[in-house]
Amino acid sequence: MRRLWAIADIHLSFKSNREEFAKLQPRGVDDGLILAGDVGETIETLNEAFEVSKKHFKHVFWVPGNHELYSSKSAKENEMHLRGEAKYMACIMAAKRHGVLTPEDEYMTWVYEDNGVQTAAVICPIFTLYDYSFRPEHVTREGALDWAMEEGIKATDETLLHADPYPTRDEWCARLVAEAETKLAKAAATGFPLVIINHWPLREDTIFIPRVPRFSLWCGTVLTKEWHQKYHAKVVVTGHLHVRRTDWIDGVRFEEVSLGYPRQWQEAKDEGHTVNTLLREILPGEPTPQEGNEPTTTWRGRGRGWSLSHGLEPVTPSSPTNRTNVRAL
């Protein structure tokens, strides 16, 4: 049976994660793998991840996370100057060299068998970024960063993720959202349900980061809240939060499929899990539950994931920056 799998936030700049991902094993001969962002900070790291993925999966889909967009001082000299859209397009070119599908490619119609019946879905990698709109109503955009800093929260993005050539990340986000809507509308018009893949959550109510709730500023945009219904999604696949979780909203399955930093998934590793047991099956996936009985599951060391009860990973010396008030996701 043909299956589509997903994982996000593999963060291969960490040696132990890189060694673990190198152990990736093949599944079915026609299976696919989604890499939902935050593979790493450099083109070299992306090339490594794409090479391993394509070796074992016939179809690979990738969307950028914030870490891919960083202007990294650890990158090779010809990459260090890349900022904003230029860094994104360099990532796209790397993906194309490996035959990896991205938000810049035409969407693929995925034919598969579900309970003995042949069916299809359109696989839709998108890139939206964020616009700081995941915040309480009383907090203005102008006061948003100060609101987060009241609790010592500042994303590494503020230093390393540039919006060039757009004046702000907000404006880049608005452009990306408009472009994604055009493609999603075309895909929805086929009549097939969609699998929407984005690094950032589409809905604020799927964000579960109780230790640092004000990090929500860097987690998406309210502009995508109704996309699961508007574009007839079957599954929405995201990462970014480092909290593996399944939500059912309006009959649509929302999957947060992060691996996370080494310390965050160490407990699962101690229980015998590997990158292979932690791939999340997207298609065919779980059957849609009966209306009114839709569960919300934060996975805890059961082969599909776990809950990061200790919260988010603070920036470490091996990360691009090391400020005590900065958090990296």
XYZ file of C-alpha atoms in Angstrom:
329
model
C 0.000 0.000 0.000
C 1.304 3.443 -0.939
C 1.860 5.738 2.058
C 2.853 9.338 2.681
C 4.937 10.049 5.788
C 6.024 13.281 7.492
C 8.519 14.699 9.921
C 9.617 18.271 10.721
C 12.252 20.131 12.701
C 14.972 17.530 12.343
C 17.617 20.231 13.006
C 20.592 18.513 11.438
C 23.011 21.161 12.729
C 22.961 19.061 15.903
C 25.388 16.148 15.510
C 23.160 13.566 17.198
C 20.154 14.512 15.043
C 22.305 14.362 11.918
C 23.570 10.911 12.870
C 20.032 9.751 13.617
C 18.623 11.009 10.304
C 21.391 9.162 8.470
C 19.715 5.957 9.754
C 16.521 6.723 7.817
C 15.189 3.527 6.252
C 13.099 2.982 3.118
C 9.403 2.150 3.307
C 7.249 1.129 0.342
C 8.750 1.486 -3.118
C 6.297 4.260 -4.029
C 6.072 5.979 -0.619
C 6.624 9.684 -0.046
C 8.229 11.751 2.698
C 7.339 15.268 3.823
C 10.065 17.417 5.416
C 8.020 20.207 7.003
C 10.774 22.730 7.611
C 13.682 23.417 9.965
C 15.990 20.885 8.400
C 18.928 23.176 9.148
C 20.470 26.568 8.576
C 22.734 25.986 5.568
C 22.433 24.791 1.974
C 25.006 22.122 2.773
C 22.717 20.733 5.481
C 19.743 20.793 3.113
C 21.730 18.903 0.474
C 22.574 16.242 3.034
C 18.947 15.847 4.129
C 17.656 15.750 0.553
C 20.231 13.160 -0.479
C 19.326 10.849 2.405
C 15.587 11.338 1.870
C 15.632 10.724 -1.880
C 17.764 7.632 -1.397
C 14.926 5.992 0.531
C 11.725 7.670 -0.713
C 10.569 8.018 -4.287
C 8.772 11.305 -3.578
C 10.049 13.983 -1.194
C 8.289 17.244 -0.354
C 9.941 20.126 1.498
C 8.744 23.460 2.859
C 11.020 26.046 4.480
C 11.074 26.763 8.170
C 12.573 29.772 9.831
C 15.956 28.056 10.272
C 16.436 27.530 6.532
C 15.923 31.267 6.069
C 18.608 32.300 8.554
C 21.599 34.244 7.308
C 24.075 31.921 8.987
C 27.669 32.811 9.796
C 28.404 29.086 9.856
C 27.539 28.809 6.156
C 30.067 28.689 3.344
C 31.344 32.034 2.087
C 29.150 32.072 -1.028
C 26.047 31.638 1.148
C 26.789 33.989 4.047
C 25.562 37.059 2.152
C 22.163 35.586 1.275
C 19.238 37.284 3.006
C 15.477 36.859 2.924
C 14.034 35.851 -0.418
C 17.481 35.240 -1.876
C 18.206 32.636 0.813
C 14.820 31.029 0.192
C 15.451 30.766 -3.535
C 18.882 29.248 -2.904
C 17.108 26.564 -0.854
C 14.646 26.029 -3.709
C 17.496 25.502 -6.164
C 19.061 22.935 -3.836
C 15.748 21.066 -3.676
C 15.393 21.090 -7.452
C 18.856 19.562 -7.881
C 17.679 16.599 -5.811
C 14.221 16.295 -7.360
C 12.515 17.433 -4.148
C 9.140 19.173 -4.557
C 8.684 22.606 -2.956
C 6.128 25.445 -2.720
C 7.467 26.674 -6.056
C 6.480 23.496 -7.927
C 3.149 22.383 -9.331
C 1.198 20.388 -6.770
C 1.166 16.606 -7.122
C -2.014 14.539 -7.178
C -1.360 11.596 -4.875
C -3.279 8.432 -5.742
C -3.510 5.907 -2.926
C -5.673 3.181 -1.448
C -7.780 3.784 1.640
C -9.707 0.853 3.129
C -9.512 -0.979 -0.156
C -10.790 1.948 -2.221
C -8.597 3.905 -4.633
C -8.750 7.617 -3.963
C -6.588 10.724 -4.365
C -5.491 13.937 -2.679
C -3.495 16.941 -3.864
C -0.213 17.457 -1.989
C 0.242 21.193 -1.409
C 3.545 22.453 0.024
C 3.161 26.135 0.959
C 5.262 28.879 2.545
C 3.541 31.582 4.599
C 5.999 32.859 7.230
C 4.248 34.870 10.009
C 3.038 38.393 10.713
C 2.936 38.602 14.533
C -0.875 38.379 14.537
C -1.093 35.423 16.942
C -1.502 37.734 19.947
C -4.262 38.919 22.303
C -6.663 41.524 20.973
C -5.422 44.186 23.399
C -1.835 43.895 22.094
C -1.111 46.078 19.068
C 1.314 45.143 16.323
C 3.539 48.012 17.413
C 3.574 46.721 20.978
C 3.834 43.024 20.160
C 7.584 42.583 20.634
C 7.515 44.492 23.923
C 4.636 42.255 25.059
C 6.733 39.157 24.374
C 9.793 40.669 26.051
C 7.791 41.250 29.241
C 8.323 37.520 29.785
C 11.839 37.439 28.351
C 10.812 36.021 24.976
C 12.527 37.076 21.776
C 12.889 34.805 18.752
C 16.279 34.282 17.155
C 14.488 35.251 13.928
C 14.657 38.889 14.983
C 18.413 38.726 14.463
C 18.927 36.158 11.719
C 15.776 36.021 9.561
C 15.752 38.969 7.173
C 12.853 40.019 4.942
C 14.834 41.416 1.991
C 13.665 42.740 -0.434
C 10.480 43.386 1.564
C 10.558 46.132 4.219
C 9.228 43.825 6.960
C 8.454 40.169 7.633
C 4.791 41.191 7.828
C 4.851 42.397 4.223
C 6.714 39.332 3.013
C 4.119 37.190 4.796
C 1.244 39.059 3.112
C 2.784 38.427 -0.309
C 3.348 34.738 0.441
C -0.199 34.268 1.737
C -1.668 35.807 -1.410
C 0.457 33.571 -3.635
C -0.449 30.455 -1.647
C -4.158 31.267 -1.837
C -4.026 31.408 -5.617
C -2.399 27.978 -5.856
C -4.626 26.397 -3.196
C -7.781 27.651 -4.911
C -6.633 26.063 -8.159
C -5.882 22.795 -6.356
C -9.245 22.776 -4.578
C -10.979 23.252 -7.919
C -9.825 19.749 -8.943
C -12.395 18.328 -6.529
C -9.800 16.285 -4.650
C -9.146 16.990 -0.957
C -5.863 18.703 -0.127
C -2.938 17.862 2.099
C -1.652 21.311 3.064
C 1.971 21.370 4.243
C 3.385 24.429 5.988
C 6.072 24.860 8.618
C 4.007 27.311 10.663
C 0.605 26.372 12.158
C -2.409 27.572 10.182
C -4.500 28.127 13.309
C -3.632 29.725 16.632
C -5.794 27.247 18.531
C -3.485 24.372 17.566
C -0.498 26.023 19.281
C 0.405 24.299 22.557
C 3.478 25.895 24.154
C 2.387 26.512 27.771
C 5.883 27.318 29.057
C 6.344 30.176 26.560
C 2.886 31.152 25.276
C 4.055 34.546 24.036
C 6.264 32.826 21.472
C 3.016 32.621 19.490
C 4.025 35.876 17.771
C 6.452 33.931 15.582
C 4.100 31.001 14.913
C 1.896 32.031 11.988
C -0.796 34.393 10.776
C -4.539 34.740 11.378
C -4.954 35.000 7.595
C -4.768 31.196 7.307
C -7.304 30.313 10.028
C -10.066 29.068 7.719
C -7.935 27.565 4.981
C -8.660 23.993 6.053
C -12.343 24.548 5.196
C -11.981 27.117 2.429
C -9.700 24.827 0.414
C -11.207 21.490 1.438
C -8.225 20.033 3.278
C -8.068 16.425 4.365
C -4.901 16.885 6.440
C -2.838 19.898 7.505
C 0.812 19.079 8.243
C 2.993 21.510 10.203
C 6.006 21.689 12.509
C 7.734 24.552 14.322
C 6.350 23.984 17.837
C 8.429 20.930 18.754
C 5.277 19.476 20.314
C 3.982 16.509 18.322
C 0.230 16.671 18.361
C -2.899 15.652 16.468
C -5.983 17.881 16.406
C -9.292 17.305 14.642
C -11.083 20.509 13.643
C -14.155 20.515 11.398
C -13.380 16.942 10.386
C -9.848 17.896 9.272
C -6.775 16.287 10.819
C -4.043 18.714 11.925
C -0.661 17.043 12.434
C 2.294 18.709 14.172
C 5.150 16.344 13.260
C 8.304 17.837 14.813
C 11.289 15.807 15.935
C 12.933 18.694 17.806
C 16.290 19.395 19.411
C 18.166 16.376 20.836
C 17.236 17.083 24.455
C 13.582 17.352 23.568
C 13.215 13.867 22.151
C 15.764 12.123 24.365
C 13.037 10.480 26.449
C 11.523 8.878 23.362
C 15.006 7.789 22.270
C 15.594 6.194 25.667
C 12.397 4.203 25.136
C 13.820 2.782 21.914
C 12.329 5.138 19.336
C 14.242 6.256 16.276
C 13.677 8.627 13.388
C 12.021 5.700 11.617
C 9.456 4.977 14.337
C 8.727 8.700 14.638
C 7.706 9.295 11.034
C 4.013 10.220 11.087
C 1.704 8.557 8.589
C -0.272 11.226 6.738
C -1.931 9.125 4.032
C -3.904 6.969 4.280
C -3.643 7.918 7.958
C -6.290 7.650 10.620
C -9.982 7.433 9.754
C -12.011 10.551 10.436
C -13.660 10.175 13.860
C -17.369 10.534 14.389
C -18.486 14.137 14.719
C -18.484 15.164 18.355
C -15.850 12.565 19.284
C -12.816 14.210 17.699
C -9.813 13.767 20.020
C -6.888 16.117 20.538
C -3.794 14.031 21.182
C -0.368 15.190 22.329
C 1.720 12.114 21.652
C 3.759 10.718 24.556
C 6.396 8.141 23.674
C 4.068 5.728 21.880
C 5.890 5.403 18.604
C 4.144 8.429 17.120
C 5.675 11.044 19.351
C 5.604 12.615 22.775
C 4.769 15.746 24.696
C 7.564 18.161 25.496
C 6.483 18.887 29.035
C 9.631 20.882 29.733
C 8.805 23.449 27.065
C 11.016 24.859 24.337
C 14.712 24.510 23.799
C 16.745 27.575 24.791
C 19.440 28.660 22.393
C 22.675 26.748 23.009
C 26.274 27.571 22.101
C 25.957 25.372 18.991
C 23.027 27.439 17.734
C 23.477 30.569 15.608
C 23.165 32.914 18.594
C 23.315 32.585 22.383
C 21.414 35.260 24.243
C 19.712 34.427 27.474
C 16.482 36.122 26.414
C 16.358 34.515 22.982
C 14.425 31.366 22.120
C 14.991 29.319 18.997
C 12.436 27.078 17.384
